[in-house]
mmCIF file of C-alpha atoms in Angstrom:
data_model
loop_
_atom_site.group_PDB
_atom_site.id
_atom_site.type_symbol
_atom_site.label_atom_id
_atom_site.label_comp_id
_atom_site.label_asym_id
_atom_site.label_seq_id
_atom_site.Cartn_x
_atom_site.Cartn_y
_atom_site.Cartn_z
ATOM 1 C CA MET A 149 -114.238 5.132 115.591
ATOM 2 C CA ARG A 150 -115.627 8.362 114.791
ATOM 3 C CA LEU A 151 -113.690 10.989 112.784
ATOM 4 C CA ILE A 152 -114.198 14.489 111.196
ATOM 5 C CA LEU A 153 -112.440 15.276 107.972
ATOM 6 C CA PHE A 154 -112.329 18.948 106.839
ATOM 7 C CA LYS A 155 -112.832 19.865 103.362
ATOM 8 C CA GLY A 156 -111.736 23.372 102.280
ATOM 9 C CA PRO A 157 -111.089 25.575 99.063
ATOM 10 C CA VAL A 158 -108.648 23.545 97.396
ATOM 11 C CA GLU A 159 -110.116 21.164 94.703
ATOM 12 C CA SER A 160 -107.133 18.631 94.822
ATOM 13 C CA LEU A 161 -107.018 18.469 98.556
ATOM 14 C CA ASN A 162 -110.746 17.774 98.740
ATOM 15 C CA HIS A 163 -110.141 14.855 96.296
ATOM 16 C CA PHE A 164 -107.771 13.334 98.960
ATOM 17 C CA VAL A 165 -110.299 14.027 101.815
ATOM 18 C CA ASP A 166 -113.115 12.183 99.748
ATOM 19 C CA GLU A 167 -110.712 9.319 99.233
ATOM 20 C CA LEU A 168 -109.979 9.053 102.970
ATOM 21 C CA ASP A 169 -113.633 9.135 103.590
ATOM 22 C CA ILE A 170 -114.520 6.346 101.282
ATOM 23 C CA GLN A 171 -111.902 4.106 102.926
ATOM 24 C CA LEU A 172 -112.833 4.846 106.502
ATOM 25 C CA GLN A 173 -116.438 4.148 105.763
ATOM 26 C CA ALA A 174 -115.337 1.030 104.035
ATOM 27 C CA MET A 175 -113.530 -0.066 107.265
ATOM 28 C CA GLY A 176 -116.691 0.720 109.227
ATOM 29 C CA HIS A 177 -115.882 4.086 110.717
ATOM 30 C CA GLU A 178 -118.215 6.922 111.386
ATOM 31 C CA THR A 179 -117.340 10.180 109.597
ATOM 32 C CA LEU A 180 -118.520 13.869 109.009
ATOM 33 C CA VAL A 181 -117.051 15.771 106.205
ATOM 34 C CA PRO A 182 -117.821 19.552 106.708
ATOM 35 C CA ASP A 183 -116.524 22.319 104.368
ATOM 36 C CA VAL A 184 -114.805 25.177 106.114
ATOM 37 C CA THR A 185 -115.781 27.394 103.189
ATOM 38 C CA ARG A 186 -119.624 26.621 103.860
ATOM 39 C CA PHE A 187 -119.351 25.754 107.467
ATOM 40 C CA ASP A 188 -122.336 24.061 109.264
ATOM 41 C CA ALA A 189 -121.774 24.523 112.749
ATOM 42 C CA GLY A 190 -125.040 22.811 113.859
ATOM 43 C CA ALA A 191 -123.982 19.684 112.032
ATOM 44 C CA VAL A 192 -120.705 19.765 113.504
ATOM 45 C CA MET A 193 -121.909 20.463 117.186
ATOM 46 C CA SER A 194 -124.355 17.545 116.780
ATOM 47 C CA PHE A 195 -121.676 15.188 115.495
ATOM 48 C CA CYS A 196 -119.389 16.169 118.474
ATOM 49 C CA SER A 197 -122.193 15.567 121.076
ATOM 50 C CA ARG A 198 -120.674 12.007 121.176
ATOM 51 C CA PRO A 199 -117.116 11.263 121.510
ATOM 52 C CA VAL A 200 -114.845 12.054 118.412
ATOM 53 C CA GLU A 201 -111.397 10.312 118.186
ATOM 54 C CA GLY A 202 -109.777 12.298 115.391
ATOM 55 C CA ALA A 203 -109.969 15.510 113.297
ATOM 56 C CA VAL A 204 -108.119 15.004 109.982
ATOM 57 C CA CYS A 205 -107.214 17.875 107.575
ATOM 58 C CA TYR A 206 -104.863 19.047 104.870
ATOM 59 C CA ASP A 207 -102.749 21.966 104.899
ATOM 60 C CA GLY A 208 -104.079 23.055 108.052
ATOM 61 C CA MET A 209 -107.627 23.658 106.649
ATOM 62 C CA CYS A 210 -109.357 22.717 109.785
ATOM 63 C CA ALA A 211 -112.305 24.510 111.691
ATOM 64 C CA PHE A 212 -110.918 23.275 115.058
ATOM 65 C CA ASP A 213 -107.978 24.913 116.854
ATOM 66 C CA LYS A 214 -105.980 24.049 120.045
ATOM 67 C CA ALA A 215 -108.905 25.048 122.387
ATOM 68 C CA ILE A 216 -111.617 22.918 120.605
ATOM 69 C CA CYS A 217 -109.520 19.984 120.203
ATOM 70 C CA ASP A 218 -108.284 20.100 123.783
ATOM 71 C CA GLN A 219 -111.729 20.743 125.198
ATOM 72 C CA LEU A 220 -113.210 17.660 123.139
ATOM 73 C CA ASN A 221 -110.093 15.471 123.524
ATOM 74 C CA ILE A 222 -109.863 15.126 119.842
ATOM 75 C CA THR A 223 -106.461 14.175 118.129
ATOM 76 C CA MET A 224 -105.835 16.405 114.993
ATOM 77 C CA ILE A 225 -104.136 14.944 112.165
ATOM 78 C CA ASN A 226 -102.864 17.533 110.072
ATOM 79 C CA ILE A 227 -101.575 16.228 106.473
ATOM 80 C CA PHE A 228 -99.067 18.687 104.545
ATOM 81 C CA MET A 229 -98.907 18.606 100.854
ATOM 82 C CA ASP A 230 -96.308 21.140 100.886
ATOM 83 C CA HIS A 231 -93.304 22.448 102.541
ATOM 84 C CA PRO A 232 -93.794 23.101 106.563
ATOM 85 C CA MET A 233 -92.204 26.750 105.993
ATOM 86 C CA SER A 234 -95.626 27.659 104.379
ATOM 87 C CA PHE A 235 -97.593 26.455 107.453
ATOM 88 C CA ALA A 236 -96.062 28.138 110.414
ATOM 89 C CA SER A 237 -99.385 29.324 111.960
ATOM 90 C CA CYS A 238 -100.338 25.506 112.008
ATOM 91 C CA MET A 239 -97.150 24.898 114.077
ATOM 92 C CA ALA A 240 -97.222 27.817 116.313
ATOM 93 C CA GLU A 241 -99.562 26.593 119.004
ATOM 94 C CA PRO A 242 -100.962 23.014 117.851
ATOM 95 C CA PRO A 243 -103.463 20.955 119.912
ATOM 96 C CA THR A 244 -102.150 18.791 122.680
ATOM 97 C CA ARG A 245 -103.029 15.923 120.885
ATOM 98 C CA TYR A 246 -101.380 16.694 117.373
ATOM 99 C CA VAL A 247 -99.940 14.641 114.613
ATOM 100 C CA GLN A 248 -98.185 16.316 111.528
ATOM 101 C CA LEU A 249 -97.689 14.279 108.693
ATOM 102 C CA MET A 250 -95.242 15.294 105.820
ATOM 103 C CA PRO A 251 -94.467 13.911 102.330
ATOM 104 C CA ASP A 252 -90.769 14.565 102.778
ATOM 105 C CA GLU A 253 -88.265 13.154 105.332
ATOM 106 C CA HIS A 254 -86.449 16.565 105.469
ATOM 107 C CA HIS A 255 -89.775 18.081 106.353
ATOM 108 C CA VAL A 256 -89.985 16.075 109.612
ATOM 109 C CA GLU A 257 -86.480 17.374 110.405
ATOM 110 C CA PHE A 258 -87.478 21.044 109.416
ATOM 111 C CA ALA A 259 -90.588 20.906 111.672
ATOM 112 C CA ARG A 260 -88.757 19.489 114.606
ATOM 113 C CA ARG A 261 -85.727 22.044 114.264
ATOM 114 C CA PHE A 262 -87.652 25.237 113.786
ATOM 115 C CA TYR A 263 -91.101 24.539 115.421
ATOM 116 C CA HIS A 264 -90.467 21.824 117.871
ATOM 117 C CA ILE A 265 -93.125 19.689 116.676
ATOM 118 C CA GLU A 266 -92.594 16.299 118.709
ATOM 119 C CA ASN A 267 -95.148 14.012 116.781
ATOM 120 C CA GLY A 268 -94.259 14.673 113.023
ATOM 121 C CA PHE A 269 -93.962 11.962 110.734
ATOM 122 C CA PHE A 270 -93.216 11.135 107.287
ATOM 123 C CA LEU A 271 -96.438 10.103 105.149
ATOM 124 C CA PRO A 272 -95.958 9.323 101.417
ATOM 125 C CA HIS A 273 -98.382 10.987 98.932
ATOM 126 C CA MET A 274 -101.683 8.992 98.029
ATOM 127 C CA ALA A 275 -102.141 7.364 94.758
ATOM 128 C CA SER A 276 -105.836 8.010 93.806
ATOM 129 C CA LEU A 277 -107.904 4.723 93.157
ATOM 130 C CA SER A 278 -110.402 5.229 90.303
ATOM 131 C CA GLU A 279 -113.163 2.940 89.928
ATOM 132 C CA GLY A 280 -111.501 0.653 87.096
ATOM 133 C CA ILE A 281 -108.461 0.283 89.423
ATOM 134 C CA TRP A 282 -110.404 -0.815 92.349
ATOM 135 C CA GLU A 283 -112.325 -3.504 90.067
ATOM 136 C CA GLU A 284 -108.979 -4.828 89.046
ATOM 137 C CA ARG A 285 -107.821 -5.038 92.417
ATOM 138 C CA GLU A 286 -110.828 -6.823 93.485
ATOM 139 C CA GLN A 287 -110.462 -9.155 90.699
ATOM 140 C CA GLU A 288 -106.887 -10.174 91.423
ATOM 141 C CA GLY A 289 -107.827 -10.762 95.212
ATOM 142 C CA GLY A 290 -105.761 -7.688 96.196
ATOM 143 C CA SER A 291 -102.660 -8.315 94.476
ATOM 144 C CA VAL A 292 -101.754 -6.891 91.235
ATOM 145 C CA GLN A 293 -100.988 -9.133 88.272
ATOM 146 C CA GLU A 294 -101.225 -8.699 84.519
ATOM 147 C CA ASN A 295 -104.889 -8.552 83.489
ATOM 148 C CA SER A 296 -106.869 -7.892 80.384
ATOM 149 C CA MET A 297 -107.200 -4.169 81.194
ATOM 150 C CA PHE A 298 -103.550 -3.730 81.484
ATOM 151 C CA ARG A 299 -102.734 -5.676 78.169
ATOM 152 C CA GLU A 300 -105.366 -3.722 76.308
ATOM 153 C CA ALA A 301 -103.765 -0.491 77.403
ATOM 154 C CA PHE A 302 -100.440 -1.470 75.912
ATOM 155 C CA SER A 303 -102.061 -2.794 72.765
ATOM 156 C CA HIS A 304 -102.732 0.415 71.189
ATOM 157 C CA GLN A 305 -99.979 3.206 70.223
ATOM 158 C CA LYS A 306 -100.015 5.993 72.670
ATOM 159 C CA GLU A 307 -101.530 9.317 71.212
ATOM 160 C CA ILE A 308 -99.109 11.535 73.598
ATOM 161 C CA PRO A 309 -95.597 10.885 73.532
ATOM 162 C CA VAL A 310 -94.624 12.854 76.449
ATOM 163 C CA LEU A 311 -97.119 14.592 78.791
ATOM 164 C CA PHE A 312 -95.746 17.346 81.085
ATOM 165 C CA PRO A 313 -98.726 17.928 83.581
ATOM 166 C CA CYS A 314 -97.952 21.023 85.805
ATOM 167 C CA GLY A 315 -98.784 24.654 85.940
ATOM 168 C CA TYR A 316 -96.538 27.438 85.271
ATOM 169 C CA ARG A 317 -95.830 30.828 86.241
ATOM 170 C CA SER A 318 -93.297 33.540 84.760
ATOM 171 C CA VAL A 319 -89.977 33.258 86.474
ATOM 172 C CA GLU A 320 -89.311 36.933 85.543
ATOM 173 C CA GLU A 321 -92.542 37.868 87.402
ATOM 174 C CA LEU A 322 -91.639 35.912 90.346
ATOM 175 C CA TYR A 323 -88.025 37.516 90.331
ATOM 176 C CA ASP A 324 -89.582 41.072 90.480
ATOM 177 C CA ASP A 325 -92.057 39.959 93.333
ATOM 178 C CA ILE A 326 -89.182 38.701 95.354
ATOM 179 C CA ASN A 327 -87.296 42.117 94.905
ATOM 180 C CA GLU A 328 -90.512 43.928 95.963
ATOM 181 C CA ARG A 329 -91.205 41.530 98.828
ATOM 182 C CA PHE A 330 -87.584 42.197 100.217
ATOM 183 C CA ALA A 331 -86.932 45.589 98.764
ATOM 184 C CA GLY A 332 -84.214 47.722 100.314
ATOM 185 C CA SER A 333 -83.385 45.083 103.127
ATOM 186 C CA GLU A 334 -80.474 42.949 103.775
ATOM 187 C CA ALA A 335 -82.995 40.008 103.505
ATOM 188 C CA ASN A 336 -83.218 40.887 99.685
ATOM 189 C CA ARG A 337 -79.470 40.154 99.153
ATOM 190 C CA LEU A 338 -79.944 36.973 101.109
ATOM 191 C CA ALA A 339 -83.020 35.910 99.042
ATOM 192 C CA LEU A 340 -81.158 36.232 95.785
ATOM 193 C CA GLN A 341 -78.184 34.487 97.101
ATOM 194 C CA VAL A 342 -80.338 31.603 98.376
ATOM 195 C CA LEU A 343 -81.698 31.412 94.831
ATOM 196 C CA GLU A 344 -78.339 31.555 92.915
ATOM 197 C CA TYR A 345 -77.125 28.520 95.169
ATOM 198 C CA LEU A 346 -80.412 26.539 94.457
ATOM 199 C CA ILE A 347 -79.820 26.926 90.669
ATOM 200 C CA ALA A 348 -76.426 25.693 90.803
ATOM 201 C CA HIS A 349 -76.921 23.088 93.694
ATOM 202 C CA PRO A 350 -80.430 21.616 92.832
ATOM 203 C CA TRP A 351 -80.159 18.700 95.052
ATOM 204 C CA VAL A 352 -80.054 21.122 98.251
ATOM 205 C CA THR A 353 -83.044 21.997 100.215
ATOM 206 C CA MET A 354 -84.342 25.642 100.760
ATOM 207 C CA GLU A 355 -83.190 25.392 104.473
ATOM 208 C CA ALA A 356 -79.892 24.010 103.568
ATOM 209 C CA ALA A 357 -79.212 26.485 101.145
ATOM 210 C CA MET A 358 -80.226 29.220 103.479
ATOM 211 C CA ASP A 359 -77.889 27.589 106.337
ATOM 212 C CA GLN A 360 -74.972 27.526 103.672
ATOM 213 C CA CYS A 361 -75.424 31.261 102.245
ATOM 214 C CA LEU A 362 -75.379 32.476 106.001
ATOM 215 C CA ALA A 363 -72.388 30.603 106.650
ATOM 216 C CA ASP A 364 -70.661 31.817 103.299
ATOM 217 C CA ALA A 365 -71.386 35.429 104.397
ATOM 218 C CA GLY A 366 -70.020 34.955 107.830
ATOM 219 C CA MET A 367 -73.479 35.575 109.334
ATOM 220 C CA GLU A 368 -75.279 34.000 112.292
ATOM 221 C CA MET A 369 -79.036 33.795 112.651
ATOM 222 C CA PRO A 370 -80.918 32.002 115.254
ATOM 223 C CA ASP A 371 -83.576 29.268 114.219
ATOM 224 C CA GLU A 372 -86.373 31.611 114.930
ATOM 225 C CA LEU A 373 -85.265 34.291 112.669
ATOM 226 C CA ILE A 374 -84.569 31.733 109.816
ATOM 227 C CA ALA A 375 -88.028 30.331 110.537
ATOM 228 C CA TYR A 376 -89.512 33.860 110.414
ATOM 229 C CA PHE A 377 -87.636 34.495 106.953
ATOM 230 C CA LEU A 378 -88.796 31.193 105.391
ATOM 231 C CA ASP A 379 -92.434 31.696 106.503
ATOM 232 C CA HIS A 380 -92.245 34.990 104.250
ATOM 233 C CA ALA A 381 -90.332 33.388 101.414
ATOM 234 C CA LYS A 382 -92.753 31.144 99.619
ATOM 235 C CA LEU A 383 -91.961 33.258 96.651
ATOM 236 C CA LEU A 384 -88.276 31.631 96.722
ATOM 237 C CA ASP A 385 -90.157 28.011 96.429
ATOM 238 C CA HIS A 386 -92.224 28.993 93.670
ATOM 239 C CA PHE A 387 -89.318 30.707 91.652
ATOM 240 C CA ILE A 388 -86.944 27.621 91.995
ATOM 241 C CA ARG A 389 -89.780 25.268 90.904
ATOM 242 C CA MET A 390 -90.661 27.230 88.043
ATOM 243 C CA TYR A 391 -87.102 27.764 87.011
ATOM 244 C CA PHE A 392 -86.562 24.236 86.603
ATOM 245 C CA ARG A 393 -89.998 23.334 84.951
ATOM 246 C CA ARG A 394 -89.238 25.973 82.235
ATOM 247 C CA LYS A 395 -85.625 24.611 82.101
ATOM 248 C CA VAL A 396 -86.876 20.984 81.703
ATOM 249 C CA LEU A 397 -89.587 21.709 79.268
ATOM 250 C CA GLU A 398 -87.234 24.149 77.195
ATOM 251 C CA THR A 399 -84.727 21.169 76.894
ATOM 252 C CA VAL A 400 -87.622 18.878 75.430
ATOM 253 C CA ILE A 401 -88.736 21.462 72.887
ATOM 254 C CA ARG A 402 -85.437 22.271 71.674
ATOM 255 C CA ALA A 403 -84.724 18.629 71.092
ATOM 256 C CA GLU A 404 -87.984 18.638 68.827
ATOM 257 C CA ILE A 405 -89.705 15.737 70.772
ATOM 258 C CA PRO A 406 -93.443 16.018 70.871
ATOM 259 C CA VAL A 407 -94.808 17.105 74.235
ATOM 260 C CA ALA A 408 -98.108 17.969 75.540
ATOM 261 C CA VAL A 409 -98.469 20.387 78.496
ATOM 262 C CA MET A 410 -101.388 21.001 80.696
ATOM 263 C CA GLY A 411 -101.747 23.189 83.655
ATOM 264 C CA GLY A 412 -102.087 26.906 83.913
ATOM 265 C CA ASN A 413 -100.242 29.754 82.127
ATOM 266 C CA TRP A 414 -98.142 27.861 79.674
ATOM 267 C CA GLN A 415 -98.987 30.356 77.179
ATOM 268 C CA ALA A 416 -96.770 32.727 79.169
ATOM 269 C CA PHE A 417 -93.600 30.682 77.934
ATOM 270 C CA PRO A 418 -92.906 31.748 74.442
ATOM 271 C CA LEU A 419 -91.412 28.426 73.643
ATOM 272 C CA THR A 420 -94.685 26.568 74.061
ATOM 273 C CA GLN A 421 -95.668 27.998 70.626
ATOM 274 C CA SER A 422 -93.291 25.505 69.036
ATOM 275 C CA LYS A 423 -94.742 23.290 66.420
ATOM 276 C CA ASN A 424 -93.985 20.167 68.620
ATOM 277 C CA VAL A 425 -95.967 21.554 71.772
ATOM 278 C CA THR A 426 -99.535 20.831 72.420
ATOM 279 C CA ILE A 427 -101.233 22.767 75.174
ATOM 280 C CA LEU A 428 -104.050 20.692 76.596
ATOM 281 C CA PRO A 429 -107.068 22.421 78.348
ATOM 282 C CA ASN A 430 -106.739 22.900 82.155
ATOM 283 C CA THR A 431 -108.687 20.334 84.148
ATOM 284 C CA ASN A 432 -109.157 19.444 87.683
ATOM 285 C CA PHE A 433 -107.223 16.980 89.545
ATOM 286 C CA THR A 434 -108.616 13.672 88.422
ATOM 287 C CA GLY A 435 -109.018 15.118 84.838
ATOM 288 C CA VAL A 436 -105.140 14.565 84.298
ATOM 289 C CA PHE A 437 -105.727 10.822 84.699
ATOM 290 C CA PRO A 438 -107.416 10.276 81.111
ATOM 291 C CA TYR A 439 -104.353 11.983 79.508
ATOM 292 C CA MET A 440 -101.902 9.854 81.618
ATOM 293 C CA GLU A 441 -103.638 6.826 80.032
ATOM 294 C CA LYS A 442 -102.882 8.116 76.492
ATOM 295 C CA SER A 443 -99.382 9.054 77.183
ATOM 296 C CA ALA A 444 -96.281 6.926 76.848
ATOM 297 C CA ILE A 445 -94.273 8.972 79.249
ATOM 298 C CA THR A 446 -95.278 11.317 82.184
ATOM 299 C CA LEU A 447 -92.599 13.729 82.768
ATOM 300 C CA ASN A 448 -92.252 15.135 86.274
ATOM 301 C CA VAL A 449 -90.219 17.727 88.098
ATOM 302 C CA MET A 450 -90.430 17.131 91.819
ATOM 303 C CA PRO A 451 -91.543 20.104 94.122
ATOM 304 C CA TRP A 452 -88.478 20.991 96.130
ATOM 305 C CA PHE A 453 -88.796 17.821 97.969
ATOM 306 C CA LYS A 454 -85.206 16.217 97.898
ATOM 307 C CA ALA A 455 -86.148 13.448 100.264
ATOM 308 C CA GLY A 456 -90.006 12.861 99.315
ATOM 309 C CA THR A 457 -92.674 11.828 97.137
ATOM 310 C CA HIS A 458 -95.071 13.066 94.560
ATOM 311 C CA ASP A 459 -98.588 11.779 93.620
ATOM 312 C CA ARG A 460 -97.968 12.341 90.052
ATOM 313 C CA ILE A 461 -95.463 9.516 89.883
ATOM 314 C CA PHE A 462 -97.993 7.222 91.535
ATOM 315 C CA ASN A 463 -100.707 7.920 89.385
ATOM 316 C CA ALA A 464 -98.973 7.847 86.190
ATOM 317 C CA LEU A 465 -98.159 4.281 86.891
ATOM 318 C CA LEU A 466 -101.651 3.594 88.024
ATOM 319 C CA HIS A 467 -102.751 4.963 84.544
ATOM 320 C CA ASN A 468 -100.371 2.836 82.476
ATOM 321 C CA SER A 469 -97.851 5.887 81.834
ATOM 322 C CA CYS A 470 -94.088 5.528 82.444
ATOM 323 C CA PRO A 471 -92.893 8.122 84.838
ATOM 324 C CA LEU A 472 -89.654 9.957 84.240
ATOM 325 C CA SER A 473 -88.771 12.222 86.997
ATOM 326 C CA ASP A 474 -85.878 13.781 88.791
ATOM 327 C CA THR A 475 -84.909 11.903 91.861
ATOM 328 C CA SER A 476 -85.161 12.341 95.655
ATOM 329 C CA THR A 477 -83.401 10.158 98.160
ATOM 330 C CA TRP A 478 -86.822 8.654 99.086
ATOM 331 C CA LEU A 479 -87.703 7.799 95.570
ATOM 332 C CA THR A 480 -84.453 6.337 94.503
ATOM 333 C CA ALA A 481 -84.660 4.053 97.941
ATOM 334 C CA HIS A 482 -88.004 2.940 97.207
ATOM 335 C CA PHE A 483 -88.561 2.690 93.478
ATOM 336 C CA THR A 484 -85.678 1.309 91.799
ATOM 337 C CA GLU A 485 -84.396 3.065 88.668
ATOM 338 C CA ASP A 486 -85.472 1.557 85.516
ATOM 339 C CA LYS A 487 -87.304 -1.312 87.224
ATOM 340 C CA GLU A 488 -90.023 0.714 89.004
ATOM 341 C CA CYS A 489 -89.374 4.334 87.787
ATOM 342 C CA ALA A 490 -87.227 6.180 85.159
ATOM 343 C CA TYR A 491 -85.101 8.979 86.445
ATOM 344 C CA TYR A 492 -83.214 12.001 84.926
ATOM 345 C CA SER A 493 -80.890 14.591 86.642
ATOM 346 C CA LEU A 494 -81.662 18.316 86.908
ATOM 347 C CA GLU A 495 -77.779 18.675 86.917
ATOM 348 C CA HIS A 496 -77.374 16.960 83.602
ATOM 349 C CA LEU A 497 -80.442 18.044 81.617
ATOM 350 C CA GLU A 498 -78.337 17.664 78.369
ATOM 351 C CA LYS A 499 -78.880 13.930 78.787
ATOM 352 C CA LEU A 500 -82.733 14.225 79.137
ATOM 353 C CA PRO A 501 -83.705 14.152 75.281
ATOM 354 C CA GLY A 502 -81.774 10.985 74.885
ATOM 355 C CA GLN A 503 -83.292 9.504 77.948
ATOM 356 C CA ILE A 504 -86.721 10.311 76.537
ATOM 357 C CA THR A 505 -86.184 8.931 73.145
ATOM 358 C CA ALA A 506 -84.652 5.633 74.506
ATOM 359 C CA LEU A 507 -87.948 5.273 76.356
ATOM 360 C CA LEU A 508 -90.150 5.844 73.465
ATOM 361 C CA GLU A 509 -88.213 3.690 71.379
ATOM 362 C CA ASN A 510 -88.635 0.829 73.769
ATOM 363 C CA PRO A 511 -92.062 -0.068 74.764
ATOM 364 C CA GLY A 512 -91.157 -3.239 76.266
ATOM 365 C CA ARG A 513 -88.835 -1.253 78.823
ATOM 366 C CA ARG A 514 -91.645 1.188 79.402
ATOM 367 C CA ARG A 515 -94.289 -1.699 79.990
ATOM 368 C CA SER A 516 -91.636 -3.187 82.467
ATOM 369 C CA ILE A 517 -91.289 -0.219 84.658
ATOM 370 C CA ILE A 518 -95.014 0.359 84.775
ATOM 371 C CA GLU A 519 -96.008 -3.290 85.667
ATOM 372 C CA ASN A 520 -93.329 -3.391 88.485
ATOM 373 C CA GLY A 521 -94.019 0.227 89.803
ATOM 374 C CA ARG A 522 -97.899 0.080 89.704
ATOM 375 C CA THR A 523 -97.633 -3.409 91.623
ATOM 376 C CA LYS A 524 -95.512 -1.541 94.557
ATOM 377 C CA VAL A 525 -97.991 1.540 94.506
ATOM 378 C CA LEU A 526 -100.990 -0.707 94.510
ATOM 379 C CA ASN A 527 -99.694 -2.639 97.268
ATOM 380 C CA HIS A 528 -98.241 0.206 99.481
ATOM 381 C CA TYR A 529 -99.534 3.695 98.454
ATOM 382 C CA THR A 530 -103.105 3.871 97.699
ATOM 383 C CA SER A 531 -105.576 5.582 99.942
ATOM 384 C CA ARG A 532 -106.401 2.274 101.621
ATOM 385 C CA GLN A 533 -102.729 1.879 102.928
ATOM 386 C CA ILE A 534 -102.580 5.670 103.707
ATOM 387 C CA THR A 535 -105.861 5.401 105.589
ATOM 388 C CA GLU A 536 -104.401 2.577 107.805
ATOM 389 C CA THR A 537 -101.027 4.753 108.530
ATOM 390 C CA ILE A 538 -103.385 7.518 109.675
ATOM 391 C CA LEU A 539 -105.453 5.174 111.858
ATOM 392 C CA HIS A 540 -102.185 4.161 113.285
ATOM 393 C CA TYR A 541 -101.054 7.483 114.426
ATOM 394 C CA LEU A 542 -104.476 8.060 116.095
ATOM 395 C CA THR A 543 -103.179 5.431 118.439
ATOM 396 C CA LEU A 544 -100.222 7.576 119.823
ATOM 397 C CA PHE A 545 -102.433 9.142 122.554
#
């Protein structure tokens, strides 16, 4: 099979493309990986002089549109890493042969309801296979068992008790930006009502909060107008993510638990100047992994994915750190609590310090969670399995 995989300006997404490319070539497929930011039209045209079965991209970063895909009879596989509301242009007029893959089961419903995407499917995030993990998997014959590398990782005291690897933007700035974006309109009142509802009901999706706020106000709005509003409401999504990231970190800091944060702009949050906080240097996507190796716990706040996955959980398990995350319906259905992942509740953050302390004081429990969780990740959610799933969807047409 011959495929084109498109890179773009986002480093983390390019990492996923590289992992897919490695797997496709290992399976014997022929690939071309152009970069849309430095597009080599000649190389792409030459590659397409022979039949190409698929074009794979992340978040719509693709140099092919409907006309080109239809002319070349190519199936486009568009993999979203974020909520579909941010990618309305991708869904407005997709190619005839189009598959949209999304990391949350609610996203599939959203794309079908608001944009009539017929071939939209759930695809979990990809766990990244570093060279050492590949060697381990090969040595164990494709299955995961305890080995010397894993035992060694637990033979030393972890340098970082709690790692919190995510960026930050001031919620005050975001609130001001929201008011400016919708200034002087009925949409401004609706936007603020949606935020208040999400803060009070953190298990609800953005679109469900929108539906509820409209119903509470006795308003009716067609799906086309709701989709338009959400297409312009990415700031709401950013706000609610940052609100709970800050809330979680504040809870940990005030409990005087040592925590290391990494990701942009945490200096903008005054509490990170506390003596129990270490601000680590910002790094690229894979640069987080060595810090996970040194961390007893990797603390996670999900994006607003209430039925979805996150690669941070998978990668923590692969790098011998116990993930402690808020929940989604998909996570709790596929990663058993206290067996394959540890969970806390955004509704009951007062319990979080005790949960962290209990994990820190019980390395045997952490080890058991990591052993079980990484077995499941390696057997189901690495780039190898994700690539196999993508190839399956190419057979739909």
